[in-house]
mmCIF file of the C-alpha atoms, coordinates in Angstrom:
data_MODEL
# 
_entry.id   MODEL 
# 
loop_
_atom_site.group_PDB 
_atom_site.id 
_atom_site.type_symbol 
_atom_site.label_atom_id 
_atom_site.label_alt_id 
_atom_site.label_comp_id 
_atom_site.label_asym_id 
_atom_site.label_entity_id 
_atom_site.label_seq_id 
_atom_site.pdbx_PDB_ins_code 
_atom_site.Cartn_x 
_atom_site.Cartn_y 
_atom_site.Cartn_z 
_atom_site.occupancy 
_atom_site.B_iso_or_equiv 
_atom_site.pdbx_formal_charge 
_atom_site.auth_seq_id 
_atom_site.auth_comp_id 
_atom_site.auth_asym_id 
_atom_site.auth_atom_id 
_atom_site.pdbx_PDB_model_num 
ATOM 1   C CA . MET A 1 1   ? 91.135  97.786  132.274 1.00 0.00 ? 1   MET A CA 1 
ATOM 2   C CA . PRO A 1 2   ? 87.969  98.209  130.091 1.00 0.00 ? 2   PRO A CA 1 
ATOM 3   C CA . GLN A 1 3   ? 88.000  95.016  126.721 1.00 0.00 ? 3   GLN A CA 1 
ATOM 4   C CA . ALA A 1 4   ? 87.057  98.476  124.547 1.00 0.00 ? 4   ALA A CA 1 
ATOM 5   C CA . ASP A 1 5   ? 90.817  99.895  125.753 1.00 0.00 ? 5   ASP A CA 1 
ATOM 6   C CA . GLN A 1 6   ? 92.428  96.670  125.618 1.00 0.00 ? 6   GLN A CA 1 
ATOM 7   C CA . ARG A 1 7   ? 90.921  95.987  121.494 1.00 0.00 ? 7   ARG A CA 1 
ATOM 8   C CA . ASP A 1 8   ? 91.949  99.840  120.915 1.00 0.00 ? 8   ASP A CA 1 
ATOM 9   C CA . GLN A 1 9   ? 95.575  99.290  121.528 1.00 0.00 ? 9   GLN A CA 1 
ATOM 10  C CA . ALA A 1 10  ? 95.700  95.677  119.970 1.00 0.00 ? 10  ALA A CA 1 
ATOM 11  C CA . ASP A 1 11  ? 94.376  97.921  116.904 1.00 0.00 ? 11  ASP A CA 1 
ATOM 12  C CA . GLU A 1 12  ? 96.726  100.393 117.735 1.00 0.00 ? 12  GLU A CA 1 
ATOM 13  C CA . ALA A 1 13  ? 99.785  97.473  117.611 1.00 0.00 ? 13  ALA A CA 1 
ATOM 14  C CA . GLN A 1 14  ? 98.299  95.963  114.055 1.00 0.00 ? 14  GLN A CA 1 
ATOM 15  C CA . VAL A 1 15  ? 98.610  99.215  112.633 1.00 0.00 ? 15  VAL A CA 1 
ATOM 16  C CA . THR A 1 16  ? 102.081 100.274 113.870 1.00 0.00 ? 16  THR A CA 1 
ATOM 17  C CA . ALA A 1 17  ? 103.638 96.332  112.617 1.00 0.00 ? 17  ALA A CA 1 
ATOM 18  C CA . ALA A 1 18  ? 101.416 96.709  109.292 1.00 0.00 ? 18  ALA A CA 1 
ATOM 19  C CA . LEU A 1 19  ? 102.553 100.074 108.781 1.00 0.00 ? 19  LEU A CA 1 
ATOM 20  C CA . LEU A 1 20  ? 106.430 98.604  109.508 1.00 0.00 ? 20  LEU A CA 1 
ATOM 21  C CA . ARG A 1 21  ? 105.857 95.944  107.535 1.00 0.00 ? 21  ARG A CA 1 
ATOM 22  C CA . CYS A 1 22  ? 104.639 98.320  104.863 1.00 0.00 ? 22  CYS A CA 1 
ATOM 23  C CA . ALA A 1 23  ? 108.098 100.433 105.121 1.00 0.00 ? 23  ALA A CA 1 
ATOM 24  C CA . GLY A 1 24  ? 110.036 96.598  104.100 1.00 0.00 ? 24  GLY A CA 1 
ATOM 25  C CA . GLY A 1 25  ? 107.681 96.756  101.041 1.00 0.00 ? 25  GLY A CA 1 
ATOM 26  C CA . ASP A 1 26  ? 105.767 93.791  102.557 1.00 0.00 ? 26  ASP A CA 1 
ATOM 27  C CA . ARG A 1 27  ? 102.055 94.653  99.964  1.00 0.00 ? 27  ARG A CA 1 
ATOM 28  C CA . ALA A 1 28  ? 99.706  92.265  101.975 1.00 0.00 ? 28  ALA A CA 1 
ATOM 29  C CA . ALA A 1 29  ? 100.477 94.870  105.475 1.00 0.00 ? 29  ALA A CA 1 
ATOM 30  C CA . LEU A 1 30  ? 99.005  97.510  103.360 1.00 0.00 ? 30  LEU A CA 1 
ATOM 31  C CA . ARG A 1 31  ? 96.270  94.905  102.173 1.00 0.00 ? 31  ARG A CA 1 
ATOM 32  C CA . VAL A 1 32  ? 95.684  94.924  106.783 1.00 0.00 ? 32  VAL A CA 1 
ATOM 33  C CA . LEU A 1 33  ? 95.566  98.512  106.676 1.00 0.00 ? 33  LEU A CA 1 
ATOM 34  C CA . PHE A 1 34  ? 93.522  98.909  103.926 1.00 0.00 ? 34  PHE A CA 1 
ATOM 35  C CA . ASP A 1 35  ? 90.701  96.455  105.849 1.00 0.00 ? 35  ASP A CA 1 
ATOM 36  C CA . MET A 1 36  ? 91.040  98.094  109.122 1.00 0.00 ? 36  MET A CA 1 
ATOM 37  C CA . GLU A 1 37  ? 90.927  101.702 108.405 1.00 0.00 ? 37  GLU A CA 1 
ATOM 38  C CA . SER A 1 38  ? 89.503  102.573 105.116 1.00 0.00 ? 38  SER A CA 1 
ATOM 39  C CA . ALA A 1 39  ? 85.764  103.077 105.937 1.00 0.00 ? 39  ALA A CA 1 
ATOM 40  C CA . ARG A 1 40  ? 86.506  104.650 108.773 1.00 0.00 ? 40  ARG A CA 1 
ATOM 41  C CA . MET A 1 41  ? 89.192  107.360 106.763 1.00 0.00 ? 41  MET A CA 1 
ATOM 42  C CA . THR A 1 42  ? 86.481  107.608 104.282 1.00 0.00 ? 42  THR A CA 1 
ATOM 43  C CA . GLY A 1 43  ? 84.513  108.814 107.162 1.00 0.00 ? 43  GLY A CA 1 
ATOM 44  C CA . VAL A 1 44  ? 86.782  111.216 108.327 1.00 0.00 ? 44  VAL A CA 1 
ATOM 45  C CA . ALA A 1 45  ? 87.439  112.494 104.662 1.00 0.00 ? 45  ALA A CA 1 
ATOM 46  C CA . PHE A 1 46  ? 83.798  112.876 104.133 1.00 0.00 ? 46  PHE A CA 1 
ATOM 47  C CA . ARG A 1 47  ? 83.439  115.634 107.126 1.00 0.00 ? 47  ARG A CA 1 
ATOM 48  C CA . ILE A 1 48  ? 86.464  117.226 105.807 1.00 0.00 ? 48  ILE A CA 1 
ATOM 49  C CA . LEU A 1 49  ? 85.085  117.726 102.029 1.00 0.00 ? 49  LEU A CA 1 
ATOM 50  C CA . ARG A 1 50  ? 81.981  117.202 101.699 1.00 0.00 ? 50  ARG A CA 1 
ATOM 51  C CA . ARG A 1 51  ? 82.279  115.164 99.038  1.00 0.00 ? 51  ARG A CA 1 
ATOM 52  C CA . ARG A 1 52  ? 81.573  111.237 98.803  1.00 0.00 ? 52  ARG A CA 1 
ATOM 53  C CA . ASP A 1 53  ? 83.725  110.925 95.588  1.00 0.00 ? 53  ASP A CA 1 
ATOM 54  C CA . LEU A 1 54  ? 86.167  113.288 96.800  1.00 0.00 ? 54  LEU A CA 1 
ATOM 55  C CA . ALA A 1 55  ? 86.463  111.721 100.011 1.00 0.00 ? 55  ALA A CA 1 
ATOM 56  C CA . GLU A 1 56  ? 86.900  108.216 98.218  1.00 0.00 ? 56  GLU A CA 1 
ATOM 57  C CA . GLU A 1 57  ? 90.106  109.574 96.067  1.00 0.00 ? 57  GLU A CA 1 
ATOM 58  C CA . ALA A 1 58  ? 91.505  111.547 99.686  1.00 0.00 ? 58  ALA A CA 1 
ATOM 59  C CA . VAL A 1 59  ? 91.670  107.615 100.688 1.00 0.00 ? 59  VAL A CA 1 
ATOM 60  C CA . GLN A 1 60  ? 92.743  106.088 97.363  1.00 0.00 ? 60  GLN A CA 1 
ATOM 61  C CA . ASP A 1 61  ? 95.833  108.755 97.463  1.00 0.00 ? 61  ASP A CA 1 
ATOM 62  C CA . ALA A 1 62  ? 96.484  108.505 100.997 1.00 0.00 ? 62  ALA A CA 1 
ATOM 63  C CA . PHE A 1 63  ? 97.014  104.885 100.822 1.00 0.00 ? 63  PHE A CA 1 
ATOM 64  C CA . LEU A 1 64  ? 99.566  105.510 97.899  1.00 0.00 ? 64  LEU A CA 1 
ATOM 65  C CA . ARG A 1 65  ? 101.107 107.936 100.034 1.00 0.00 ? 65  ARG A CA 1 
ATOM 66  C CA . ILE A 1 66  ? 100.981 105.680 103.156 1.00 0.00 ? 66  ILE A CA 1 
ATOM 67  C CA . TRP A 1 67  ? 103.188 102.743 101.155 1.00 0.00 ? 67  TRP A CA 1 
ATOM 68  C CA . ARG A 1 68  ? 105.670 105.447 99.777  1.00 0.00 ? 68  ARG A CA 1 
ATOM 69  C CA . LEU A 1 69  ? 105.984 107.456 102.642 1.00 0.00 ? 69  LEU A CA 1 
ATOM 70  C CA . SER A 1 70  ? 105.763 104.039 105.133 1.00 0.00 ? 70  SER A CA 1 
ATOM 71  C CA . ARG A 1 71  ? 110.244 104.344 105.568 1.00 0.00 ? 71  ARG A CA 1 
ATOM 72  C CA . SER A 1 72  ? 109.300 107.711 107.114 1.00 0.00 ? 72  SER A CA 1 
ATOM 73  C CA . PHE A 1 73  ? 107.228 106.279 109.933 1.00 0.00 ? 73  PHE A CA 1 
ATOM 74  C CA . ASP A 1 74  ? 108.914 106.294 113.628 1.00 0.00 ? 74  ASP A CA 1 
ATOM 75  C CA . PRO A 1 75  ? 107.118 104.843 116.081 1.00 0.00 ? 75  PRO A CA 1 
ATOM 76  C CA . ALA A 1 76  ? 109.119 106.156 118.656 1.00 0.00 ? 76  ALA A CA 1 
ATOM 77  C CA . ARG A 1 77  ? 107.720 109.784 117.553 1.00 0.00 ? 77  ARG A CA 1 
ATOM 78  C CA . GLY A 1 78  ? 103.788 108.838 117.722 1.00 0.00 ? 78  GLY A CA 1 
ATOM 79  C CA . ASN A 1 79  ? 101.726 105.803 116.930 1.00 0.00 ? 79  ASN A CA 1 
ATOM 80  C CA . GLY A 1 80  ? 100.854 104.320 113.860 1.00 0.00 ? 80  GLY A CA 1 
ATOM 81  C CA . ARG A 1 81  ? 96.972  105.020 113.903 1.00 0.00 ? 81  ARG A CA 1 
ATOM 82  C CA . THR A 1 82  ? 98.182  108.592 114.302 1.00 0.00 ? 82  THR A CA 1 
ATOM 83  C CA . TRP A 1 83  ? 100.701 108.986 111.435 1.00 0.00 ? 83  TRP A CA 1 
ATOM 84  C CA . ILE A 1 84  ? 98.637  107.310 108.940 1.00 0.00 ? 84  ILE A CA 1 
ATOM 85  C CA . TYR A 1 85  ? 95.173  109.520 109.394 1.00 0.00 ? 85  TYR A CA 1 
ATOM 86  C CA . ALA A 1 86  ? 98.156  112.813 109.272 1.00 0.00 ? 86  ALA A CA 1 
ATOM 87  C CA . VAL A 1 87  ? 98.819  111.524 105.423 1.00 0.00 ? 87  VAL A CA 1 
ATOM 88  C CA . LEU A 1 88  ? 94.601  111.528 104.894 1.00 0.00 ? 88  LEU A CA 1 
ATOM 89  C CA . ARG A 1 89  ? 94.194  114.710 106.625 1.00 0.00 ? 89  ARG A CA 1 
ATOM 90  C CA . ASN A 1 90  ? 97.051  116.289 104.505 1.00 0.00 ? 90  ASN A CA 1 
ATOM 91  C CA . ARG A 1 91  ? 95.496  114.518 101.412 1.00 0.00 ? 91  ARG A CA 1 
ATOM 92  C CA . ALA A 1 92  ? 91.996  115.377 102.136 1.00 0.00 ? 92  ALA A CA 1 
ATOM 93  C CA . LEU A 1 93  ? 92.794  118.976 102.570 1.00 0.00 ? 93  LEU A CA 1 
ATOM 94  C CA . SER A 1 94  ? 95.090  119.332 99.623  1.00 0.00 ? 94  SER A CA 1 
ATOM 95  C CA . LEU A 1 95  ? 92.059  118.408 97.574  1.00 0.00 ? 95  LEU A CA 1 
ATOM 96  C CA . LEU A 1 96  ? 90.100  120.716 99.341  1.00 0.00 ? 96  LEU A CA 1 
ATOM 97  C CA . GLN A 1 97  ? 91.943  123.348 98.487  1.00 0.00 ? 97  GLN A CA 1 
ATOM 98  C CA . ASP A 1 98  ? 92.312  122.298 94.592  1.00 0.00 ? 98  ASP A CA 1 
ATOM 99  C CA . GLU A 1 99  ? 88.671  122.132 94.166  1.00 0.00 ? 99  GLU A CA 1 
ATOM 100 C CA . ALA A 1 100 ? 88.499  125.640 95.829  1.00 0.00 ? 100 ALA A CA 1 
ATOM 101 C CA . LYS A 1 101 ? 91.300  126.598 93.936  1.00 0.00 ? 101 LYS A CA 1 
ATOM 102 C CA . TYR A 1 102 ? 89.175  125.949 90.456  1.00 0.00 ? 102 TYR A CA 1 
ATOM 103 C CA . PRO A 1 103 ? 85.583  126.387 90.767  1.00 0.00 ? 103 PRO A CA 1 
ATOM 104 C CA . ALA A 1 104 ? 83.264  123.965 88.653  1.00 0.00 ? 104 ALA A CA 1 
ATOM 105 C CA . SER A 1 105 ? 82.264  126.097 85.229  1.00 0.00 ? 105 SER A CA 1 
ATOM 106 C CA . ASP A 1 106 ? 78.946  127.196 85.583  1.00 0.00 ? 106 ASP A CA 1 
ATOM 107 C CA . GLY A 1 107 ? 78.328  125.572 82.226  1.00 0.00 ? 107 GLY A CA 1 
ATOM 108 C CA . ASP A 1 108 ? 78.250  129.286 79.860  1.00 0.00 ? 108 ASP A CA 1 
ATOM 109 C CA . SER A 1 109 ? 81.821  129.149 79.307  1.00 0.00 ? 109 SER A CA 1 
ATOM 110 C CA . GLU A 1 110 ? 82.462  127.559 75.334  1.00 0.00 ? 110 GLU A CA 1 
ATOM 111 C CA . TRP A 1 111 ? 86.270  127.654 76.392  1.00 0.00 ? 111 TRP A CA 1 
ATOM 112 C CA . PRO A 1 112 ? 87.886  124.161 77.083  1.00 0.00 ? 112 PRO A CA 1 
ATOM 113 C CA . GLU A 1 113 ? 85.638  122.512 73.905  1.00 0.00 ? 113 GLU A CA 1 
ATOM 114 C CA . ALA A 1 114 ? 86.578  125.241 72.042  1.00 0.00 ? 114 ALA A CA 1 
ATOM 115 C CA . SER A 1 115 ? 90.278  125.468 73.080  1.00 0.00 ? 115 SER A CA 1 
ATOM 116 C CA . ALA A 1 116 ? 90.664  121.683 72.502  1.00 0.00 ? 116 ALA A CA 1 
ATOM 117 C CA . GLU A 1 117 ? 89.485  121.380 69.934  1.00 0.00 ? 117 GLU A CA 1 
ATOM 118 C CA . ALA A 1 118 ? 91.271  124.788 67.922  1.00 0.00 ? 118 ALA A CA 1 
ATOM 119 C CA . ALA A 1 119 ? 94.360  122.726 69.405  1.00 0.00 ? 119 ALA A CA 1 
ATOM 120 C CA . PHE A 1 120 ? 93.480  119.284 67.470  1.00 0.00 ? 120 PHE A CA 1 
ATOM 121 C CA . ALA A 1 121 ? 91.972  121.069 64.413  1.00 0.00 ? 121 ALA A CA 1 
ATOM 122 C CA . MET A 1 122 ? 95.606  122.516 63.765  1.00 0.00 ? 122 MET A CA 1 
ATOM 123 C CA . LEU A 1 123 ? 97.226  119.251 63.721  1.00 0.00 ? 123 LEU A CA 1 
ATOM 124 C CA . PRO A 1 124 ? 97.935  117.717 60.172  1.00 0.00 ? 124 PRO A CA 1 
ATOM 125 C CA . GLU A 1 125 ? 95.006  115.852 59.036  1.00 0.00 ? 125 GLU A CA 1 
ATOM 126 C CA . ALA A 1 126 ? 97.726  113.183 58.084  1.00 0.00 ? 126 ALA A CA 1 
ATOM 127 C CA . SER A 1 127 ? 99.646  112.795 61.624  1.00 0.00 ? 127 SER A CA 1 
ATOM 128 C CA . ALA A 1 128 ? 99.203  109.523 63.371  1.00 0.00 ? 128 ALA A CA 1 
ATOM 129 C CA . LEU A 1 129 ? 98.864  111.416 66.914  1.00 0.00 ? 129 LEU A CA 1 
ATOM 130 C CA . ARG A 1 130 ? 95.379  113.423 65.011  1.00 0.00 ? 130 ARG A CA 1 
ATOM 131 C CA . ARG A 1 131 ? 94.315  110.046 64.054  1.00 0.00 ? 131 ARG A CA 1 
ATOM 132 C CA . CYS A 1 132 ? 94.907  108.136 67.350  1.00 0.00 ? 132 CYS A CA 1 
ATOM 133 C CA . LEU A 1 133 ? 92.956  111.486 69.006  1.00 0.00 ? 133 LEU A CA 1 
ATOM 134 C CA . GLU A 1 134 ? 90.100  110.934 67.266  1.00 0.00 ? 134 GLU A CA 1 
ATOM 135 C CA . GLN A 1 135 ? 89.820  107.186 67.978  1.00 0.00 ? 135 GLN A CA 1 
ATOM 136 C CA . LEU A 1 136 ? 89.412  108.624 71.918  1.00 0.00 ? 136 LEU A CA 1 
ATOM 137 C CA . ASP A 1 137 ? 86.147  109.991 73.311  1.00 0.00 ? 137 ASP A CA 1 
ATOM 138 C CA . LEU A 1 138 ? 85.427  113.526 73.131  1.00 0.00 ? 138 LEU A CA 1 
ATOM 139 C CA . LYS A 1 139 ? 86.397  114.031 76.999  1.00 0.00 ? 139 LYS A CA 1 
ATOM 140 C CA . ARG A 1 140 ? 88.820  112.191 77.006  1.00 0.00 ? 140 ARG A CA 1 
ATOM 141 C CA . ARG A 1 141 ? 90.503  113.609 74.179  1.00 0.00 ? 141 ARG A CA 1 
ATOM 142 C CA . ASN A 1 142 ? 89.674  117.301 75.527  1.00 0.00 ? 142 ASN A CA 1 
ATOM 143 C CA . ALA A 1 143 ? 91.494  116.380 78.993  1.00 0.00 ? 143 ALA A CA 1 
ATOM 144 C CA . VAL A 1 144 ? 94.692  115.533 76.864  1.00 0.00 ? 144 VAL A CA 1 
ATOM 145 C CA . VAL A 1 145 ? 94.756  118.141 74.744  1.00 0.00 ? 145 VAL A CA 1 
ATOM 146 C CA . LEU A 1 146 ? 94.152  120.906 77.023  1.00 0.00 ? 146 LEU A CA 1 
ATOM 147 C CA . ALA A 1 147 ? 96.740  119.197 79.451  1.00 0.00 ? 147 ALA A CA 1 
ATOM 148 C CA . TYR A 1 148 ? 99.195  118.929 76.680  1.00 0.00 ? 148 TYR A CA 1 
ATOM 149 C CA . ALA A 1 149 ? 98.686  121.617 74.447  1.00 0.00 ? 149 ALA A CA 1 
ATOM 150 C CA . HIS A 1 150 ? 97.300  124.350 77.041  1.00 0.00 ? 150 HIS A CA 1 
ATOM 151 C CA . GLY A 1 151 ? 99.894  122.993 80.050  1.00 0.00 ? 151 GLY A CA 1 
ATOM 152 C CA . MET A 1 152 ? 97.019  123.379 82.114  1.00 0.00 ? 152 MET A CA 1 
ATOM 153 C CA . SER A 1 153 ? 97.168  121.249 85.379  1.00 0.00 ? 153 SER A CA 1 
ATOM 154 C CA . HIS A 1 154 ? 94.725  118.299 86.251  1.00 0.00 ? 154 HIS A CA 1 
ATOM 155 C CA . GLY A 1 155 ? 92.811  120.921 88.842  1.00 0.00 ? 155 GLY A CA 1 
ATOM 156 C CA . GLU A 1 156 ? 92.391  123.010 86.166  1.00 0.00 ? 156 GLU A CA 1 
ATOM 157 C CA . LEU A 1 157 ? 90.991  120.816 84.202  1.00 0.00 ? 157 LEU A CA 1 
ATOM 158 C CA . ALA A 1 158 ? 88.540  119.253 86.508  1.00 0.00 ? 158 ALA A CA 1 
ATOM 159 C CA . GLY A 1 159 ? 87.587  123.780 86.897  1.00 0.00 ? 159 GLY A CA 1 
ATOM 160 C CA . LYS A 1 160 ? 87.421  123.667 83.252  1.00 0.00 ? 160 LYS A CA 1 
ATOM 161 C CA . LEU A 1 161 ? 85.176  120.744 82.892  1.00 0.00 ? 161 LEU A CA 1 
ATOM 162 C CA . GLY A 1 162 ? 83.042  120.632 85.550  1.00 0.00 ? 162 GLY A CA 1 
ATOM 163 C CA . VAL A 1 163 ? 84.519  117.689 86.711  1.00 0.00 ? 163 VAL A CA 1 
ATOM 164 C CA . PRO A 1 164 ? 85.754  116.118 90.295  1.00 0.00 ? 164 PRO A CA 1 
ATOM 165 C CA . LEU A 1 165 ? 89.445  116.186 90.202  1.00 0.00 ? 165 LEU A CA 1 
ATOM 166 C CA . GLY A 1 166 ? 89.725  112.459 90.058  1.00 0.00 ? 166 GLY A CA 1 
ATOM 167 C CA . THR A 1 167 ? 87.466  111.924 87.320  1.00 0.00 ? 167 THR A CA 1 
ATOM 168 C CA . ALA A 1 168 ? 89.971  114.948 85.441  1.00 0.00 ? 168 ALA A CA 1 
ATOM 169 C CA . LYS A 1 169 ? 93.299  112.699 86.420  1.00 0.00 ? 169 LYS A CA 1 
ATOM 170 C CA . SER A 1 170 ? 90.862  109.682 85.238  1.00 0.00 ? 170 SER A CA 1 
ATOM 171 C CA . TRP A 1 171 ? 90.732  111.106 82.470  1.00 0.00 ? 171 TRP A CA 1 
ATOM 172 C CA . THR A 1 172 ? 93.907  112.185 81.355  1.00 0.00 ? 172 THR A CA 1 
ATOM 173 C CA . ARG A 1 173 ? 95.536  108.917 82.744  1.00 0.00 ? 173 ARG A CA 1 
ATOM 174 C CA . ARG A 1 174 ? 93.405  106.539 80.207  1.00 0.00 ? 174 ARG A CA 1 
ATOM 175 C CA . GLY A 1 175 ? 93.574  108.794 77.419  1.00 0.00 ? 175 GLY A CA 1 
ATOM 176 C CA . LEU A 1 176 ? 97.370  109.317 77.345  1.00 0.00 ? 176 LEU A CA 1 
ATOM 177 C CA . LEU A 1 177 ? 97.427  105.002 77.994  1.00 0.00 ? 177 LEU A CA 1 
ATOM 178 C CA . SER A 1 178 ? 95.119  104.831 74.816  1.00 0.00 ? 178 SER A CA 1 
ATOM 179 C CA . LEU A 1 179 ? 97.333  107.196 72.493  1.00 0.00 ? 179 LEU A CA 1 
ATOM 180 C CA . GLN A 1 180 ? 100.567 105.675 74.247  1.00 0.00 ? 180 GLN A CA 1 
ATOM 181 C CA . GLU A 1 181 ? 99.039  101.453 72.587  1.00 0.00 ? 181 GLU A CA 1 
ATOM 182 C CA . CYS A 1 182 ? 97.525  103.597 69.353  1.00 0.00 ? 182 CYS A CA 1 
ATOM 183 C CA . MET A 1 183 ? 101.380 105.106 68.864  1.00 0.00 ? 183 MET A CA 1 
ATOM 184 C CA . GLY A 1 184 ? 102.937 102.058 69.912  1.00 0.00 ? 184 GLY A CA 1 
# 
């Protein structure tokens, strides 16, 4: 058997073993998987998404899903590497679908800012929520207001604000954390 095939089989065995350890709650096993596969996974995701930022987001999301779903991995049904790349492919395709569903704004629309500002302006001047929202930078404030006052999903926020999906998620999450701390 050629040396490359032996190395591939050894790597596959290591991936499978790490997945089984993840299923048992071993965080170090997830790190092993990340170290072994993240660079290759980013390349695969990039070929699907054609954008580096989305590829990196897909890989990050895939590793979170691998951690959460590792108990469903069954080595009798297939090998570990195939399983983790299926998780990645599914996540990348979901991101691709979200990006297509909510294309970036062409910049002509004032809708997000005007709508977010209108909702913000409706808050009583003396309210704690208004005071805390005023402390956020405008981008995070708009993301939070649009998400909660207008019920927009992360994908809709990304399209309306003209930013990648991960950025919209990040602005919303960080804005909410800041609000939580402020309102404490």
